[in-house]
Short mmCIF file of C-alpha atoms in Angstrom, two decimals:
data_model
loop_
_atom_site.label_atom_id
_atom_site.label_comp_id
_atom_site.label_asym_id
_atom_site.label_seq_id
_atom_site.Cartn_x
_atom_site.Cartn_y
_atom_site.Cartn_z
CA MET A 70 -14.91 9.22 -31.49
CA SER A 71 -11.43 10.55 -32.14
CA LEU A 72 -8.29 8.51 -31.56
CA PRO A 73 -6.80 9.02 -28.07
CA SER A 74 -3.36 10.20 -29.06
CA PRO A 75 -0.02 9.30 -27.45
CA VAL A 76 0.20 12.97 -26.49
CA SER A 77 -2.97 12.64 -24.40
CA SER A 78 -1.77 9.51 -22.67
CA THR A 79 1.68 10.94 -22.09
CA ALA A 80 0.17 14.11 -20.61
CA CYS A 81 -1.60 11.89 -18.08
CA ALA A 82 1.81 10.52 -17.10
CA SER A 83 2.60 13.74 -15.22
CA PRO A 84 2.79 12.97 -11.47
CA THR A 85 0.07 15.52 -10.72
CA ALA A 86 -2.26 14.51 -13.54
CA GLY A 87 -5.52 12.82 -12.56
CA VAL A 88 -5.39 9.06 -12.14
CA GLU A 89 -8.96 8.75 -13.36
CA HIS A 90 -8.27 10.92 -16.41
CA GLY A 91 -5.60 8.47 -17.56
CA LYS A 92 -8.00 5.56 -17.09
CA GLN A 93 -10.66 7.42 -19.09
CA ILE A 94 -8.20 7.83 -21.97
CA HIS A 95 -7.53 4.10 -21.81
CA ALA A 96 -11.26 3.28 -21.72
CA SER A 97 -12.01 5.52 -24.69
CA SER A 98 -9.21 3.87 -26.68
CA ILE A 99 -10.80 0.47 -26.05
CA LYS A 100 -14.29 1.69 -27.00
CA SER A 101 -13.01 3.22 -30.22
CA GLY A 102 -11.01 0.10 -31.09
CA TYR A 103 -7.63 1.83 -31.03
CA ASN A 104 -6.23 0.27 -27.86
CA ASN A 105 -4.17 -2.20 -29.90
CA ALA A 106 -2.69 0.54 -32.07
CA LEU A 107 1.02 0.48 -31.33
CA CYS A 108 1.35 4.23 -30.74
CA VAL A 109 -1.58 4.17 -28.29
CA SER A 110 -0.61 1.04 -26.35
CA SER A 111 3.01 2.19 -26.01
CA ALA A 112 1.85 5.55 -24.66
CA LEU A 113 -0.47 3.74 -22.22
CA VAL A 114 2.44 1.66 -20.90
CA THR A 115 4.39 4.88 -20.28
CA MET A 116 1.37 6.61 -18.74
CA TYR A 117 0.62 3.86 -16.22
CA ALA A 118 4.28 3.42 -15.26
CA LYS A 119 4.73 7.14 -14.60
CA ARG A 120 1.43 7.43 -12.75
CA GLY A 121 2.51 4.83 -10.19
CA ASN A 122 0.51 1.89 -11.52
CA ILE A 123 3.23 -0.44 -12.75
CA GLU A 124 0.87 -3.45 -12.63
CA SER A 125 -1.47 -1.86 -15.18
CA ALA A 126 1.52 -0.87 -17.31
CA ASN A 127 2.61 -4.51 -17.34
CA GLU A 128 -0.93 -5.69 -18.22
CA VAL A 129 -1.02 -3.37 -21.25
CA PHE A 130 2.51 -4.46 -22.17
CA LYS A 131 1.60 -8.17 -22.01
CA ARG A 132 -1.47 -7.65 -24.19
CA GLN A 133 0.40 -5.77 -26.91
CA GLN A 134 0.17 -7.69 -30.17
CA GLU A 135 3.35 -5.98 -31.28
CA ARG A 136 5.86 -3.97 -29.34
CA ASP A 137 8.22 -1.20 -30.31
CA LEU A 138 11.35 -0.02 -28.50
CA VAL A 139 9.28 2.58 -26.63
CA SER A 140 7.21 -0.20 -25.02
CA TRP A 141 10.24 -2.22 -23.96
CA ASN A 142 12.13 0.81 -22.66
CA SER A 143 9.05 2.02 -20.75
CA MET A 144 8.77 -1.30 -18.92
CA VAL A 145 12.48 -1.40 -18.08
CA SER A 146 12.56 2.20 -16.82
CA GLY A 147 9.13 1.80 -15.16
CA TYR A 148 10.22 -1.19 -13.12
CA ALA A 149 13.44 0.68 -12.29
CA GLN A 150 11.57 3.72 -10.97
CA HIS A 151 9.29 1.53 -8.89
CA GLY A 152 12.21 -0.27 -7.27
CA TYR A 153 11.66 -3.62 -8.98
CA GLY A 154 15.22 -3.97 -10.21
CA LYS A 155 15.12 -7.70 -10.88
CA LYS A 156 11.89 -7.40 -12.89
CA ALA A 157 13.49 -4.62 -14.96
CA LEU A 158 16.51 -6.82 -15.67
CA LYS A 159 14.20 -9.73 -16.56
CA VAL A 160 12.52 -7.57 -19.23
CA PHE A 161 15.94 -6.49 -20.49
CA GLU A 162 17.16 -10.09 -20.73
CA GLU A 163 14.02 -10.95 -22.68
CA MET A 164 14.96 -8.20 -25.13
CA ARG A 165 18.40 -9.75 -25.47
CA MET A 166 17.01 -13.25 -26.05
CA GLN A 167 14.81 -11.90 -28.84
CA ASN A 168 17.81 -10.09 -30.35
CA LEU A 169 15.93 -6.79 -30.24
CA GLU A 170 17.69 -3.58 -31.09
CA MET A 171 18.57 -1.52 -28.02
CA ASP A 172 19.50 2.11 -27.71
CA ASP A 173 21.02 4.47 -25.17
CA ILE A 174 17.63 4.91 -23.45
CA THR A 175 17.46 1.16 -22.82
CA PHE A 176 20.68 1.24 -20.85
CA ILE A 177 19.73 4.33 -18.86
CA GLY A 178 16.75 2.28 -17.64
CA VAL A 179 18.84 -0.83 -16.98
CA ILE A 180 21.57 0.97 -15.02
CA SER A 181 18.91 2.93 -13.09
CA ALA A 182 17.27 -0.38 -12.17
CA CYS A 183 20.58 -1.61 -10.79
CA THR A 184 21.08 1.69 -8.96
CA HIS A 185 17.76 1.58 -7.11
CA ALA A 186 18.24 -2.06 -6.14
CA GLY A 187 21.89 -1.81 -5.09
CA LEU A 188 23.03 -4.18 -7.87
CA VAL A 189 26.48 -2.66 -8.34
CA ASP A 190 28.18 -5.59 -10.10
CA GLU A 191 25.27 -5.98 -12.52
CA GLY A 192 25.27 -2.24 -13.27
CA GLN A 193 28.98 -2.34 -14.09
CA ARG A 194 28.45 -5.36 -16.35
CA TYR A 195 25.64 -3.73 -18.33
CA PHE A 196 27.58 -0.47 -18.68
CA ASN A 197 30.53 -2.40 -20.13
CA MET A 198 28.20 -4.43 -22.37
CA MET A 199 26.73 -1.24 -23.80
CA ILE A 200 30.15 0.17 -24.67
CA LYS A 201 32.11 -2.94 -25.70
CA ASP A 202 29.46 -5.25 -27.16
CA LEU A 203 26.88 -2.87 -28.62
CA LEU A 204 29.28 0.01 -29.34
CA ILE A 205 26.92 2.60 -27.85
CA ASN A 206 28.84 5.67 -26.76
CA PRO A 207 27.94 6.62 -23.15
CA THR A 208 26.36 10.03 -22.70
CA MET A 209 26.50 12.30 -19.68
CA GLU A 210 23.27 10.65 -18.50
CA HIS A 211 24.86 7.18 -18.55
CA TYR A 212 27.80 8.46 -16.52
CA SER A 213 25.36 10.14 -14.13
CA CYS A 214 23.60 6.80 -13.64
CA MET A 215 26.90 5.06 -12.94
CA VAL A 216 27.99 7.76 -10.47
CA ASP A 217 24.60 7.36 -8.78
CA LEU A 218 25.06 3.57 -8.70
CA TYR A 219 28.42 3.86 -6.91
CA SER A 220 27.40 6.78 -4.69
CA ARG A 221 24.28 5.14 -3.26
CA ALA A 222 26.37 2.08 -2.42
CA GLY A 223 28.86 4.29 -0.54
CA MET A 224 31.58 3.68 -3.16
CA LEU A 225 32.51 7.35 -3.42
CA GLU A 226 36.13 6.71 -4.44
CA LYS A 227 34.89 4.59 -7.35
CA ALA A 228 32.45 7.34 -8.32
CA MET A 229 35.21 9.96 -8.32
CA GLU A 230 37.48 7.67 -10.35
CA LEU A 231 34.75 7.43 -12.99
CA ILE A 232 34.25 11.22 -12.98
CA ASN A 233 37.98 11.83 -13.43
CA ASN A 234 38.10 9.44 -16.41
CA MET A 235 35.04 10.77 -18.24
CA PRO A 236 35.65 12.23 -21.72
CA PHE A 237 33.90 15.47 -20.72
CA PRO A 238 33.59 17.63 -17.60
CA ALA A 239 31.05 16.55 -15.00
CA GLY A 240 27.78 18.45 -15.12
CA ALA A 241 25.57 19.73 -12.33
CA THR A 242 23.57 16.48 -12.05
CA ILE A 243 26.70 14.47 -11.31
CA TRP A 244 27.99 16.87 -8.64
CA ARG A 245 24.52 17.02 -7.07
CA THR A 246 24.54 13.21 -6.91
CA ILE A 247 27.96 13.16 -5.25
CA LEU A 248 26.92 15.85 -2.79
CA ALA A 249 23.73 14.01 -1.82
CA ALA A 250 25.74 10.82 -1.25
CA CYS A 251 28.27 12.71 0.88
CA ARG A 252 25.34 13.94 3.00
CA VAL A 253 24.20 10.34 3.55
CA HIS A 254 27.68 8.91 4.13
CA LEU A 255 28.98 12.01 5.99
CA ASN A 256 32.01 12.59 3.77
CA LEU A 257 32.55 16.28 4.57
CA ASP A 258 35.72 16.84 2.51
CA LEU A 259 34.32 15.44 -0.72
CA GLY A 260 30.97 17.06 0.02
CA LYS A 261 32.58 20.51 0.20
CA LEU A 262 34.34 19.88 -3.13
CA ALA A 263 31.10 18.74 -4.78
CA ALA A 264 29.23 21.75 -3.39
CA GLU A 265 31.87 24.14 -4.73
CA LYS A 266 31.68 22.54 -8.19
CA LEU A 267 27.89 22.65 -8.17
CA ILE A 268 27.74 26.28 -7.01
CA LEU A 269 30.14 27.28 -9.81
CA LEU A 270 27.87 25.61 -12.37
CA GLN A 271 24.55 26.73 -10.88
CA PRO A 272 25.11 29.57 -8.37
CA GLN A 273 21.36 30.17 -7.89
CA ASP A 274 20.38 26.52 -7.41
CA SER A 275 19.49 26.01 -3.76
CA ALA A 276 20.36 22.28 -3.80
CA ALA A 277 24.11 22.77 -3.28
CA TYR A 278 23.68 25.13 -0.33
CA VAL A 279 20.92 23.07 1.30
CA LEU A 280 22.73 19.74 0.98
CA LEU A 281 25.98 21.24 2.27
CA SER A 282 24.26 22.92 5.23
CA ASN A 283 22.37 19.70 5.98
CA MET A 284 25.64 17.80 5.94
CA TYR A 285 27.16 20.21 8.46
CA ALA A 286 24.02 19.95 10.60
CA ALA A 287 24.13 16.13 10.54
CA ALA A 288 27.76 16.37 11.71
CA GLY A 289 26.75 18.79 14.49
CA ASN A 290 28.76 21.68 13.00
CA TRP A 291 26.11 24.37 13.51
CA GLN A 292 28.54 27.24 12.94
CA ALA A 293 29.45 26.01 9.45
CA ARG A 294 25.75 25.41 8.73
CA ALA A 295 24.96 29.01 9.71
CA GLN A 296 27.70 30.31 7.40
CA VAL A 297 26.22 28.44 4.44
CA ARG A 298 22.76 29.84 5.25
CA LYS A 299 24.21 33.37 5.46
CA LEU A 300 25.79 32.85 2.03
CA MET A 301 22.38 31.85 0.67
CA ASP A 302 20.85 35.02 2.09
CA LYS A 303 23.65 37.17 0.71
CA ARG A 304 23.21 35.71 -2.79
CA LYS A 305 19.39 35.77 -2.47
CA VAL A 306 19.15 32.01 -3.08
CA LYS A 307 15.73 30.67 -2.08
CA LYS A 308 15.36 27.15 -0.68
CA GLU A 309 12.81 25.03 -2.51
CA ALA A 310 9.86 24.34 -0.24
CA GLY A 311 8.86 20.72 0.32
CA TYR A 312 5.36 20.07 -1.00
CA SER A 313 3.25 16.92 -1.03
CA TRP A 314 0.19 16.39 -3.21
CA ILE A 315 -2.71 13.97 -2.93
CA GLU A 316 -5.65 13.49 -5.25
CA VAL A 317 -9.07 12.78 -3.76
CA ARG A 318 -12.21 12.59 -5.93
CA ASN A 319 -10.41 14.08 -8.94
CA LYS A 320 -9.24 17.11 -6.96
CA THR A 321 -5.59 17.67 -6.03
CA TYR A 322 -4.65 19.00 -2.57
CA SER A 323 -1.18 20.28 -1.68
CA PHE A 324 0.49 20.47 1.72
CA LEU A 325 3.56 22.19 3.14
CA ALA A 326 5.26 21.11 6.37
CA SER A 327 3.31 22.31 9.42
CA ASP A 328 0.55 23.48 7.04
CA HIS A 329 -2.71 24.72 8.63
CA SER A 330 -4.34 26.14 5.49
CA HIS A 331 -6.57 23.18 4.66
CA PRO A 332 -10.25 23.56 5.70
CA LEU A 333 -10.01 20.21 7.50
CA SER A 334 -6.76 21.16 9.24
CA ASP A 335 -8.11 20.46 12.75
CA ARG A 336 -9.19 16.94 11.78
CA ILE A 337 -5.90 16.31 9.98
CA TYR A 338 -3.85 17.21 13.07
CA LEU A 339 -6.17 15.19 15.29
CA GLU A 340 -5.58 12.21 12.99
CA LEU A 341 -1.82 12.79 13.27
CA GLU A 342 -2.04 12.84 17.07
CA GLU A 343 -4.01 9.59 17.12
CA LEU A 344 -1.55 8.02 14.69
CA SER A 345 1.35 9.15 16.88
CA VAL A 346 -0.02 7.16 19.83
CA ARG A 347 -0.60 4.06 17.70
CA LEU A 348 2.83 4.36 16.08
CA LYS A 349 4.58 4.46 19.46
CA ASP A 350 2.51 1.50 20.62
CA ALA A 351 3.86 -0.31 17.54
CA GLY A 352 7.42 0.44 18.63
CA TYR A 353 8.16 3.60 16.63
CA LEU A 354 10.92 5.85 17.97
CA PRO A 355 11.43 9.16 16.12
CA ASP A 356 14.82 9.49 14.44
CA THR A 357 15.59 13.12 15.23
CA ASN A 358 18.80 12.97 13.17
CA TYR A 359 16.57 13.92 10.24
CA VAL A 360 15.73 17.28 11.86
CA LEU A 361 18.52 19.58 10.79
CA HIS A 362 17.87 22.38 13.28
CA ASP A 363 19.67 23.07 16.55
CA VAL A 364 16.60 22.67 18.78
CA GLU A 365 15.51 20.44 21.66
CA ASP A 366 14.58 16.82 20.90
CA GLU A 367 10.94 17.38 21.85
CA HIS A 368 10.68 20.15 19.26
CA LYS A 369 12.45 17.95 16.72
CA GLU A 370 9.78 15.26 17.18
CA ALA A 371 7.06 17.85 16.56
CA ILE A 372 8.82 19.01 13.38
CA LEU A 373 9.08 15.44 12.09
CA SER A 374 5.42 14.70 12.80
CA GLN A 375 4.33 17.61 10.61
CA HIS A 376 6.28 16.84 7.43
CA SER A 377 4.21 17.48 4.30
CA GLU A 378 3.87 13.81 3.31
CA ARG A 379 2.44 12.93 6.74
CA LEU A 380 -0.16 15.70 6.44
CA ALA A 381 -1.14 14.46 2.97
CA ILE A 382 -1.44 10.87 4.20
CA ALA A 383 -3.45 11.92 7.27
CA PHE A 384 -5.84 13.78 4.97
CA GLY A 385 -6.06 10.72 2.73
CA LEU A 386 -6.97 8.57 5.73
CA ILE A 387 -9.88 10.78 6.78
CA ALA A 388 -11.05 11.67 3.26
CA THR A 389 -11.26 8.19 1.73
CA PRO A 390 -13.05 4.96 2.76
CA SER A 391 -11.18 2.43 4.88
CA GLY A 392 -8.93 0.19 2.79
CA THR A 393 -8.69 2.60 -0.16
CA PRO A 394 -5.13 2.87 -1.53
CA ILE A 395 -3.46 6.26 -0.98
CA GLN A 396 -1.09 7.84 -3.49
CA ILE A 397 0.91 11.00 -2.87
CA VAL A 398 3.61 12.92 -4.72
CA LYS A 399 6.43 14.84 -3.06
CA ASN A 400 8.79 17.24 -4.84
CA LEU A 401 11.73 16.39 -2.54
CA ARG A 402 13.23 13.15 -1.30
CA VAL A 403 11.22 11.48 1.47
CA CYS A 404 13.25 11.47 4.71
CA GLY A 405 14.25 8.26 6.46
CA ASP A 406 12.03 8.87 9.48
CA CYS A 407 8.94 9.48 7.32
CA HIS A 408 9.80 6.33 5.38
CA THR A 409 9.72 4.34 8.62
CA VAL A 410 6.46 5.97 9.70
CA ILE A 411 4.70 5.33 6.37
CA LYS A 412 5.69 1.65 6.51
CA LEU A 413 4.06 1.41 9.94
CA ILE A 414 0.95 3.35 8.86
CA SER A 415 0.45 0.94 5.95
CA LYS A 416 0.39 -1.90 8.46
CA ILE A 417 -1.63 -0.19 11.20
CA GLU A 418 -4.27 1.16 8.80
CA GLY A 419 -4.28 -1.77 6.36
CA ARG A 420 -3.69 0.61 3.47
CA GLU A 421 -1.49 0.41 0.39
CA ILE A 422 0.36 3.72 0.21
CA THR A 423 2.34 4.86 -2.83
CA VAL A 424 4.74 7.78 -2.50
CA ARG A 425 6.38 9.31 -5.55
CA ASP A 426 9.30 11.45 -4.36
CA SER A 427 11.99 13.23 -6.36
CA ASN A 428 13.90 9.97 -6.87
CA ARG A 429 11.43 7.15 -7.34
CA PHE A 430 8.20 5.41 -6.34
CA HIS A 431 7.83 3.78 -2.93
CA HIS A 432 5.06 1.18 -2.57
CA PHE A 433 4.19 0.61 1.10
CA LYS A 434 2.14 -2.42 2.05
CA GLU A 435 1.74 -4.36 5.32
CA GLY A 436 4.71 -2.62 6.93
CA LEU A 437 7.13 -3.10 4.04
CA CYS A 438 8.33 -0.93 1.15
CA SER A 439 9.13 -2.00 -2.40
CA CYS A 440 12.52 -0.24 -2.15
CA GLY A 441 13.68 -2.69 0.50
CA ASP A 442 14.85 0.37 2.48
CA TYR A 443 17.46 1.07 -0.22
CA TRP A 444 16.99 4.36 -1.99
#
């Protein structure tokens, strides 16, 4: 039997790759006696972390007879992506105690961990440690992480101060981060500036237009929102559609919002209707602020109830045995109302639900999420 290569294991780390395929690679490595080979075990740590199974990643990591920097960095960044900031920092501190060599990738993981957990002071401390103590020159990605750290915490002035003092011009990722934060914190003036910068850098990227129009919609300025949408049409900029994927019995199914293309569509929508009743009995009230269309509240509730992630979860509920964990992937950020709903579904249905959105993993269990409602 041939050696399962790191390439194979890393390929399985893709969010849409089969969960079972990754496990088969792991099993074959054990059977062939190569599971303790450093290149294989390090790739397995990365594969499990990226596939949403951080517990298995940690099990492989703990069993490693030797570890390279890839293993350590994978655990730090893996815990960061899954929202376990303190666990990520614990791994990092273990690296420090063992006087292990660290690189720029290590600190991207560490600062990201602080970002997703709201640990602003810690993130600042590690950024300074990297520069002053380890003499690692920060890259654009490090600055992006720091801007994200401040922005998520609502510290937009601090984020702009950092941008203005960077040794190079801010790239598209940084301005997209600022714009997204302005949407959350309703800072229209800074949001317009960030959108202008982003459109100059990437005139065909829909993110700037969509975030800016969403910000106007959230502020109730429907005229300004319409102008942004007209500009998109004039420049032929297409908005990225929101898709959600779920894997059932080694087959991947994709859903769009309000999708009726699935053969079991009738059953899926019936499941959603039944869930709607149970959710309201549990105290759920739809947050229509997340519907960025100028329509009546009743229509807004219908729009929310048919978001792609809800369709994927409803399909998972009817297509898998009771108690089976559900894992979905979404190409955009999960909205706040869907986040609330999925927490309640995990409690009502007694299911563990993992959602991998464009930012991170969310692990829902018994009505709670691993992100602590901070993302």
